[in-house]
Every structure is written in C-alpha cells, then in structure tokens.
Amino acid sequence: MSDEPKVTAAVDEQGALSRELSDFLIQFSIALHRYGMYPASHPSLGPTVDHLMNHLTDLMATIGTLSLGVARNQLVIEGIATDPKNAVLKDLASRLHRHHIGAITFRRETAHMEVHELLEMIAVDPDRSGKPIGLDPSINKPIWEHIRMFPVTYERLRLVDEEFADKDDATRSARTRAAQLWIGLARAAIAADSASVDVLDDDEAEQTDPSIVAQAIDSHSRENAYDQVIVGYMLQIADELKAGRSPESTHLKKRVSDLVSTLDKDTLSHMMTMGGDRGQQRQFLLSASEGMAVDAVVDLVQAASQTSEQTVSNSMLRMLQKLAQHAEHSTGRRARVAESSVREQVASLIQDWTLNDPNPDQYRDVLEKISTAAPVFAVAVEQQYLPEAERIFQMALELDTTGDAVERSIETLLAQDRASWMLDRANEADAPTARKVLLDHIASIDEITKVVRDERIDVYLLDTQIEHLGIESADPMVDALIATESSHVRRLLIDRILGLGHEVGPALASRTDDKRWYVRRNMLSMLSELSHLPPGFDPMRYASDPDSRVRREAFRIILREPETRDRAICLALTDKDDHNVRLGLTGASKGCPDAAVPLLISRASQGANTDQRVTAIRVLAGSGSPQALETLIALAMPRRRSLLGLKGPAKSREYLAALGALTRWGDDPRVRNLLARAGQSRDPDVVRAALGTDASGDHTT
C-alpha cells in the first residue's frame, strides 16, 4: 500500500456530495467569477485564492485525488452529478464546458500558484476571446505538476448525417443540444487524453459510429477522470431522449442505443456503478426506459441488477428480451404493443424495485440447471437423498434444534456468503437456541474481518456482529479502516468504532506510531472524540510530529486537558502551520497563561497574515497583561507628523483592532489621549473603533 490514500472523491453514505466538497465547488465558482470581474492586479484576488486553498486543503486532508467531470450544466464526481438547478454549480460547469474542458483533476500537493494560474486561464470568457482552452494543442501536455485538465473538442467530428442537414437557424437551434451531447460523448470516449488525440482519422462518419465509441470505452483503462466524463454525458443523454422529439433526438436515440447494445457487459455494469446512489440509478433507468430503444433498455436493466442487491429474475429478463425482439423485428400494431409493454414493465419494475429476487434461491437454481444443463439420468445411490445445507438450516429453525449437521450447514452457507440470509431467517423464527448457534458462527473474529474487508460492507450483518462481539470487534474494524481506500467505508467504520466507547482507546493508541501520517492523524482524531484517553497514552509526544496535520489532532487533545493546556497553547502559537496557530489563539482566548503573552505579542506584531495578527490583538486585550497594554499602545501610536500635528497609522484591520482593544484600558492617560485623537478622525471606521462600538476591524477599502 502506498503512503497516501488514493480516494478520488468525497461522497457521503447516501451518495450525495460531502459538505467539504460542496463548499469547495461553490468557492471555486465564486473565485472564477471574481477573476473574470477584476483585473489581475486587484487586491481582492489574493484573499480569494487563499480562501479557495483553505477549502481545498481541508478537502484533500481526507482524499488523495479529486476528479471533476464536466458536462454541459453539471459536474460529475464519482458518478454523482450535481444538481443542474443549482445556479452556482451550473455556472461553474458551463464555464468549463465552454472552454471544451472534459475533466479537471487536483492532487493533494496542489500549490497556491497553480490554483492562481488555473483561475486566470479559465476566467477568460472563450466566447469573447475565441480561444477555448480545450482547442489549444498545448493543453494535451501537463501545464502544472498537480493539476491536470482533459480537453473535449469537437472540431474533427461530424455533427449529423446528410439526411439531417439544417435548413434554417430555428431548426439548427432546436437540434443543437442533442448533437452536442453525442459529439461530446464520442470525443470524450475516443480522445480523452493526450495519448489518443491523434488517433482520429479523416473518416468523420466512422469516428462517430457507435461501435467505434463502444470499442474506445471498452478498451480504456478505468481512469477516474475518464469515467466522470462518460457518465456525465450518459446522464444528460438519458434526460434529453426522455424529452426530445426532434429528428436529431431520434438520431441520437439510435446512436446511443447501438452504443449500449455494443458495450461489453462488464463495462456497462461499471458505468451503472459510477452512476451514483440507488435513487440516481433509478432515475437514470426511468429516463432511459422512456427514450432509448427497448433492447438497450433491457441491457441497462440487466447491468443495473448485477451491480446491486435488487436482482431481476431470469424469467423476467427472458420475458423482457422476447418482447424487445418483437418490438425490434415485428411491424405494425404488434411492434407498438411489444415496445409499449417493455417500457411499461421496466418502469413498473424500477419504481417498485425494493425487494431482491422473490424466487427462492433453490427454486431459481433448479430452474437455471433445468434450462442449461444436459440431462442426467444416473445418480449414485448415496447422493440421491443428500440433504442440502439450506434445507437443514431451515429445519433447525423450525424445530429450534442444533447439532453437528446444523453447524456444518451454517459453515457451508457462510462459505457461500449467505450470512445475511441466515440472519434474516433466524430473526423471523421463534428459535432462540438455533439463533444463538448461528450468532456464534457469524459473530467471530474471522467473519467480521471478512465483512469489513469488503468494499461493499453489509451494514446489517456488521452491526449484528458488533452487538454480539462488543469490544472484540475493535481490532478488525481499526485494521480495515487503515487498509481501505474508500471514504464511504472509512466514515462507516469510524462511526462504529467510536460507538464502542472509551474502551476502544487502547486499540487506537496502539496504532498511533504508524509510519503513515494519515494513520496517525486518524487515530488521534478518533482518540479526541473519546470521553477520556487510555491509561499511559501521552498525546504530547505528537505535538512535535513532522506532519502538521498530525500535530493539529494532537493539539486538539492536549488543549482540552487542564494539566497540558498551557503548554499546548505555547507550542501551538510557535507552530509553522497557520491552522495550528489558530488552535493556539482559540485556546488562549479562553484563558491566556502568562507564558503565552510574549508569543501573542509576537503574533500580533509579526503574524503570518492579517487574520492571525488581528486575532492575536484581540486575545491580548482579553489577557489583561501590562505587556499587552504596551503592545497595543505601540500598534495604535501616531508615527507620522503632518501640518496639523501627529497623524495615526494608516487604517488597517490591525490598527482598528488595536483601537477597539484599548477601550478596555480607558483609565490609562496614554490610552485616553490615543482614543480621543482617533475619535476626531474623519474616518467613521476609526471613530467607531475608538468609541468601542465596532471593534471587529473589518472594513471595505
């Protein structure tokens, strides 16, 4: 395993975008808007990049690489498409789409200057400049080390066939979206990266042939940025086919249906997996069932059933396939009735798709064998009445009995991954003795290890195992947490590990010396959530960890402990990381130790940024220290002489904060003179700060 997690995006357990990712995307759109409004030298652009970098840093603390797929009005992340009605995200997707950008990837090490240059480049309106980024050949080579843009260009693809040539502007406008969607999908599939840009030849009709596009998708390695673009276009095409009635929509329907029918089954299943949560898959299938050809609809339903627990019985699939054949090859009323029946049955199936295959497993297996296996007329005598494991287990539940045969049946069914099925049957039966034997087999260290190592964790089964094992389940879950690369699995396991209470502390503390920074960080983060630390664990040793993110979690722990709090404040105030300094300032604001006053004075005068200096000034004011008073007077003291006498410092957030803080020392003659002089200023912000009515320091230049 590498030193960093390789998660590509952040979605929550319901398949929606995480709060951190949503905040980053919104700030990304706002930053682009400001870069488009202001000239390059405008002072507001620097804080804009700083703010965006803060969001990106917070997001990248839990993921390794972020890939944003770009569709016309939506972004696609791990198959989850953003809401096209969200005006901010729609504007961001539209800006990128007009630049012919199909995807953007950010790596954890993305630098401030890289983000600044990216914003400068994208902020230029391609409609005014006439130079979309995706059409520039240089974009096929990496511009930055940690940010990559993938172009999607259309200039070498034919929009429509000869029989659909446009006759007037109105007709062309009505068909533009359908044409662009197919062109975008075809170009993204054939020329998604620099290595394939030169593959296209001069036969433009062949370039957009569905079989060529399907071959390109099948042969492509499963790269996340590539998948984001393909799935984004498929989602939009399904919606377009649902509503479109133009000749070009009909043409698009045929092309996409041929594409779906030509795709390899594994590729189609992967696309359905990338399609987001179950609700979004259902909506996609409903849209497709209304617009695509019926044989393609059946292929999509079968692929969807293979990527979820809602399987479709073979009998239903065979019926749908036969109806699709009638719709495809018959004519007249028979074809119309068959097509209508397929669409109605699929829509009904998807809307009520909440149960697994209703046929009993044994019954289904027997039907499958009868339909596919060669007839067998001779069976060994000792095998004629050999009872199967499932039947023995069901008999044990009915009789509430146990024994060697029952335990062997349970082991056989466990080997077939039937644990949840057995648990459901046991919970429905009145068989406490048999259920206890089942739990002894299911809730073992080996079984829970198998469950948590699966990327598709059976939550129902896992919770039952945790309830039965208690604290013994901690080690397998912590080990799985360290090993997994899925953010969804990490969140699920963290919730259940913390649910075990403070007794899980030793299991977490024993792994805090791992060489990987994110393991140390995650263990400390969970330890900070416990009511008290495990005996003998010293979090202070991690306050000097080489990684700032690990130190941050250590500070959160030691700042809450009374015996280490003062030392933690001093250490945090001397840290090189701005986030850690903020933790120290926050701690000092709730009670400032004397040893921290000189450090606060240093931060107030020479802090790394304005926010840091202003916060330090306010914390100094609350300390009540004589040293603090001298520092605040120095910050507010007049330094220039004019014709009218001494003139105060240039207005800044630090100056206003110092004036507001000095109002607490109104009895000091020096302070009274300073505040009186400031109160005579023509600047209302200065006057309000001197009067103590607005000490925030925020102002607009």
Short mmCIF file of N, CA and C in Angstrom, two decimals, residues 2-97:
data_model
loop_
_atom_site.label_atom_id
_atom_site.label_comp_id
_atom_site.label_asym_id
_atom_site.label_seq_id
_atom_site.Cartn_x
_atom_site.Cartn_y
_atom_site.Cartn_z
N SER A 2 0.48 2.26 -0.71
CA SER A 2 1.27 3.48 -0.79
C SER A 2 1.16 4.27 0.49
N ASP A 3 1.94 5.36 0.57
CA ASP A 3 1.94 6.19 1.77
C ASP A 3 0.75 7.09 1.87
N GLU A 4 -0.06 7.18 0.85
CA GLU A 4 -1.21 8.08 0.87
C GLU A 4 -2.44 7.33 0.39
N PRO A 5 -3.61 7.66 0.92
CA PRO A 5 -4.84 7.05 0.42
C PRO A 5 -5.11 7.53 -0.98
N LYS A 6 -5.68 6.66 -1.80
CA LYS A 6 -5.91 7.01 -3.20
C LYS A 6 -7.39 7.19 -3.50
N VAL A 7 -8.12 7.74 -2.55
CA VAL A 7 -9.53 8.01 -2.77
C VAL A 7 -9.66 9.14 -3.77
N THR A 8 -10.62 9.01 -4.65
CA THR A 8 -10.72 10.01 -5.72
C THR A 8 -11.78 11.05 -5.49
N ALA A 9 -12.67 10.84 -4.58
CA ALA A 9 -13.67 11.86 -4.33
C ALA A 9 -14.32 11.62 -3.01
N ALA A 10 -15.18 12.60 -2.62
CA ALA A 10 -15.80 12.53 -1.30
C ALA A 10 -17.28 12.62 -1.41
N VAL A 11 -17.98 11.50 -1.24
CA VAL A 11 -19.42 11.46 -1.17
C VAL A 11 -19.82 10.80 0.12
N ASP A 12 -21.03 11.15 0.62
CA ASP A 12 -21.43 10.60 1.90
C ASP A 12 -22.15 9.27 1.71
N GLU A 13 -22.68 8.70 2.81
CA GLU A 13 -23.26 7.37 2.77
C GLU A 13 -24.52 7.32 1.92
N GLN A 14 -25.18 8.46 1.72
CA GLN A 14 -26.38 8.49 0.89
C GLN A 14 -26.06 8.76 -0.58
N GLY A 15 -24.77 8.81 -0.94
CA GLY A 15 -24.38 9.04 -2.32
C GLY A 15 -24.41 10.49 -2.73
N ALA A 16 -24.52 11.41 -1.77
CA ALA A 16 -24.52 12.84 -2.08
C ALA A 16 -23.11 13.40 -1.85
N LEU A 17 -22.86 14.59 -2.43
CA LEU A 17 -21.57 15.21 -2.27
C LEU A 17 -21.36 15.58 -0.81
N SER A 18 -20.13 15.40 -0.31
CA SER A 18 -19.84 15.75 1.08
C SER A 18 -19.89 17.28 1.24
N ARG A 19 -20.03 17.71 2.49
CA ARG A 19 -20.12 19.15 2.76
C ARG A 19 -18.83 19.83 2.33
N GLU A 20 -17.66 19.21 2.62
CA GLU A 20 -16.39 19.82 2.25
C GLU A 20 -16.27 19.98 0.73
N LEU A 21 -16.71 18.96 -0.02
CA LEU A 21 -16.62 19.04 -1.48
C LEU A 21 -17.59 20.09 -2.03
N SER A 22 -18.80 20.15 -1.49
CA SER A 22 -19.77 21.16 -1.94
C SER A 22 -19.24 22.57 -1.68
N ASP A 23 -18.65 22.77 -0.48
CA ASP A 23 -18.10 24.09 -0.17
C ASP A 23 -16.97 24.46 -1.13
N PHE A 24 -16.12 23.47 -1.46
CA PHE A 24 -15.02 23.75 -2.39
C PHE A 24 -15.54 24.13 -3.76
N LEU A 25 -16.54 23.38 -4.28
CA LEU A 25 -17.06 23.66 -5.62
C LEU A 25 -17.71 25.05 -5.67
N ILE A 26 -18.44 25.39 -4.62
CA ILE A 26 -19.08 26.72 -4.60
C ILE A 26 -18.02 27.81 -4.56
N GLN A 27 -16.98 27.62 -3.73
CA GLN A 27 -15.91 28.62 -3.65
C GLN A 27 -15.13 28.70 -4.96
N PHE A 28 -14.98 27.56 -5.65
CA PHE A 28 -14.31 27.52 -6.96
C PHE A 28 -15.09 28.39 -7.95
N SER A 29 -16.42 28.25 -7.96
CA SER A 29 -17.24 29.05 -8.87
C SER A 29 -17.16 30.54 -8.52
N ILE A 30 -17.19 30.85 -7.23
CA ILE A 30 -17.10 32.25 -6.81
C ILE A 30 -15.75 32.84 -7.21
N ALA A 31 -14.67 32.07 -7.01
CA ALA A 31 -13.34 32.55 -7.37
C ALA A 31 -13.24 32.83 -8.86
N LEU A 32 -13.79 31.94 -9.70
CA LEU A 32 -13.78 32.17 -11.15
C LEU A 32 -14.54 33.44 -11.50
N HIS A 33 -15.66 33.65 -10.84
CA HIS A 33 -16.46 34.85 -11.10
C HIS A 33 -15.66 36.11 -10.78
N ARG A 34 -14.94 36.10 -9.65
CA ARG A 34 -14.16 37.29 -9.28
C ARG A 34 -12.97 37.49 -10.22
N TYR A 35 -12.33 36.42 -10.62
CA TYR A 35 -11.21 36.55 -11.56
C TYR A 35 -11.70 37.08 -12.90
N GLY A 36 -12.94 36.77 -13.26
CA GLY A 36 -13.47 37.30 -14.50
C GLY A 36 -13.88 38.76 -14.40
N MET A 37 -14.16 39.24 -13.17
CA MET A 37 -14.61 40.61 -12.97
C MET A 37 -13.46 41.60 -12.82
N TYR A 38 -12.42 41.19 -12.07
CA TYR A 38 -11.37 42.12 -11.68
C TYR A 38 -10.10 41.92 -12.50
N PRO A 39 -9.30 42.98 -12.65
CA PRO A 39 -8.01 42.83 -13.34
C PRO A 39 -7.05 42.02 -12.48
N ALA A 40 -5.96 41.56 -13.10
CA ALA A 40 -5.03 40.65 -12.44
C ALA A 40 -4.40 41.26 -11.19
N SER A 41 -4.27 42.58 -11.14
CA SER A 41 -3.60 43.24 -10.02
C SER A 41 -4.54 43.61 -8.89
N HIS A 42 -5.81 43.28 -9.01
CA HIS A 42 -6.78 43.72 -7.99
C HIS A 42 -6.47 43.06 -6.64
N PRO A 43 -6.52 43.80 -5.54
CA PRO A 43 -6.13 43.24 -4.23
C PRO A 43 -7.08 42.17 -3.70
N SER A 44 -8.29 42.07 -4.21
CA SER A 44 -9.23 41.07 -3.68
C SER A 44 -8.94 39.67 -4.21
N LEU A 45 -8.12 39.54 -5.26
CA LEU A 45 -7.86 38.22 -5.83
C LEU A 45 -6.98 37.37 -4.93
N GLY A 46 -6.04 37.98 -4.22
CA GLY A 46 -5.17 37.23 -3.31
C GLY A 46 -5.96 36.51 -2.23
N PRO A 47 -6.82 37.25 -1.46
CA PRO A 47 -7.64 36.56 -0.45
C PRO A 47 -8.58 35.52 -1.05
N THR A 48 -9.02 35.76 -2.30
CA THR A 48 -9.90 34.78 -2.94
C THR A 48 -9.20 33.44 -3.12
N VAL A 49 -7.94 33.49 -3.60
CA VAL A 49 -7.18 32.25 -3.76
C VAL A 49 -6.89 31.62 -2.40
N ASP A 50 -6.56 32.46 -1.40
CA ASP A 50 -6.29 31.93 -0.06
C ASP A 50 -7.51 31.17 0.46
N HIS A 51 -8.69 31.76 0.27
CA HIS A 51 -9.91 31.12 0.76
C HIS A 51 -10.17 29.81 0.03
N LEU A 52 -9.96 29.81 -1.28
CA LEU A 52 -10.16 28.59 -2.06
C LEU A 52 -9.15 27.52 -1.65
N MET A 53 -7.91 27.91 -1.40
CA MET A 53 -6.89 26.95 -0.98
C MET A 53 -7.22 26.35 0.38
N ASN A 54 -7.80 27.15 1.27
CA ASN A 54 -8.19 26.61 2.58
C ASN A 54 -9.22 25.50 2.41
N HIS A 55 -10.21 25.74 1.53
CA HIS A 55 -11.23 24.71 1.28
C HIS A 55 -10.59 23.47 0.63
N LEU A 56 -9.67 23.70 -0.33
CA LEU A 56 -9.02 22.57 -1.00
C LEU A 56 -8.16 21.78 -0.03
N THR A 57 -7.45 22.47 0.86
CA THR A 57 -6.61 21.80 1.85
C THR A 57 -7.45 20.95 2.79
N ASP A 58 -8.56 21.51 3.27
CA ASP A 58 -9.45 20.74 4.15
C ASP A 58 -9.99 19.51 3.44
N LEU A 59 -10.36 19.68 2.16
CA LEU A 59 -10.91 18.56 1.40
C LEU A 59 -9.85 17.49 1.16
N MET A 60 -8.63 17.93 0.79
CA MET A 60 -7.57 16.98 0.47
C MET A 60 -6.97 16.30 1.70
N ALA A 61 -7.38 16.72 2.88
CA ALA A 61 -6.89 16.05 4.09
C ALA A 61 -7.44 14.63 4.18
N THR A 62 -8.56 14.36 3.50
CA THR A 62 -9.18 13.04 3.59
C THR A 62 -9.19 12.29 2.26
N ILE A 63 -8.80 12.93 1.16
CA ILE A 63 -8.78 12.24 -0.13
C ILE A 63 -7.43 12.47 -0.81
N GLY A 64 -7.08 11.61 -1.73
CA GLY A 64 -5.80 11.72 -2.40
C GLY A 64 -5.86 12.52 -3.68
N THR A 65 -6.86 12.23 -4.51
CA THR A 65 -7.00 12.91 -5.80
C THR A 65 -8.47 13.24 -6.01
N LEU A 66 -8.75 14.44 -6.48
CA LEU A 66 -10.12 14.87 -6.77
C LEU A 66 -10.27 15.01 -8.28
N SER A 67 -11.25 14.31 -8.87
CA SER A 67 -11.52 14.38 -10.30
C SER A 67 -12.90 14.98 -10.51
N LEU A 68 -12.96 16.05 -11.29
CA LEU A 68 -14.23 16.70 -11.61
C LEU A 68 -14.53 16.47 -13.09
N GLY A 69 -15.56 15.68 -13.36
CA GLY A 69 -16.03 15.52 -14.73
C GLY A 69 -16.93 16.69 -15.09
N VAL A 70 -16.88 17.13 -16.35
CA VAL A 70 -17.63 18.32 -16.78
C VAL A 70 -18.63 17.93 -17.84
N ALA A 71 -19.90 18.18 -17.57
CA ALA A 71 -20.96 18.07 -18.56
C ALA A 71 -21.45 19.50 -18.86
N ARG A 72 -22.50 19.61 -19.65
CA ARG A 72 -22.91 20.94 -20.11
C ARG A 72 -23.36 21.83 -18.96
N ASN A 73 -24.20 21.30 -18.07
CA ASN A 73 -24.73 22.10 -16.96
C ASN A 73 -24.49 21.44 -15.62
N GLN A 74 -23.65 20.40 -15.58
CA GLN A 74 -23.43 19.65 -14.35
C GLN A 74 -21.96 19.26 -14.23
N LEU A 75 -21.55 19.03 -12.99
CA LEU A 75 -20.28 18.40 -12.72
C LEU A 75 -20.56 16.98 -12.24
N VAL A 76 -19.62 16.07 -12.50
CA VAL A 76 -19.79 14.68 -12.09
C VAL A 76 -18.57 14.27 -11.26
N ILE A 77 -18.83 13.82 -10.01
CA ILE A 77 -17.76 13.39 -9.11
C ILE A 77 -18.12 12.01 -8.61
N GLU A 78 -17.26 11.00 -8.91
CA GLU A 78 -17.51 9.60 -8.56
C GLU A 78 -18.90 9.17 -9.03
N GLY A 79 -19.31 9.63 -10.21
CA GLY A 79 -20.59 9.25 -10.76
C GLY A 79 -21.76 10.05 -10.25
N ILE A 80 -21.54 10.93 -9.26
CA ILE A 80 -22.62 11.74 -8.71
C ILE A 80 -22.67 13.05 -9.48
N ALA A 81 -23.80 13.32 -10.13
CA ALA A 81 -23.95 14.55 -10.91
C ALA A 81 -24.55 15.64 -10.02
N THR A 82 -23.99 16.84 -10.10
CA THR A 82 -24.52 17.96 -9.33
C THR A 82 -25.88 18.38 -9.87
N ASP A 83 -26.64 19.05 -9.04
CA ASP A 83 -27.99 19.47 -9.41
C ASP A 83 -27.91 20.56 -10.49
N PRO A 84 -28.49 20.33 -11.68
CA PRO A 84 -28.42 21.35 -12.74
C PRO A 84 -29.21 22.61 -12.40
N LYS A 85 -30.04 22.55 -11.34
CA LYS A 85 -30.80 23.73 -10.92
C LYS A 85 -30.01 24.60 -9.95
N ASN A 86 -28.87 24.12 -9.47
CA ASN A 86 -28.02 24.92 -8.59
C ASN A 86 -27.29 25.95 -9.46
N ALA A 87 -27.66 27.22 -9.30
CA ALA A 87 -27.15 28.26 -10.21
C ALA A 87 -25.65 28.40 -10.14
N VAL A 88 -25.07 28.28 -8.94
CA VAL A 88 -23.62 28.47 -8.78
C VAL A 88 -22.85 27.35 -9.46
N LEU A 89 -23.24 26.10 -9.19
CA LEU A 89 -22.53 24.97 -9.78
C LEU A 89 -22.82 24.84 -11.28
N LYS A 90 -24.03 25.23 -11.69
CA LYS A 90 -24.35 25.22 -13.12
C LYS A 90 -23.45 26.21 -13.86
N ASP A 91 -23.21 27.39 -13.26
CA ASP A 91 -22.34 28.38 -13.88
C ASP A 91 -20.91 27.87 -13.98
N LEU A 92 -20.44 27.18 -12.93
CA LEU A 92 -19.08 26.62 -12.96
C LEU A 92 -18.96 25.58 -14.07
N ALA A 93 -19.94 24.66 -14.16
CA ALA A 93 -19.89 23.64 -15.21
C ALA A 93 -19.96 24.28 -16.59
N SER A 94 -20.80 25.31 -16.75
CA SER A 94 -20.94 25.97 -18.05
C SER A 94 -19.65 26.64 -18.47
N ARG A 95 -18.95 27.30 -17.52
CA ARG A 95 -17.68 27.96 -17.86
C ARG A 95 -16.66 26.93 -18.37
N LEU A 96 -16.55 25.83 -17.65
CA LEU A 96 -15.59 24.80 -18.04
C LEU A 96 -16.00 24.16 -19.37
N HIS A 97 -17.30 23.93 -19.56
CA HIS A 97 -17.78 23.29 -20.79
C HIS A 97 -17.51 24.18 -22.00
#
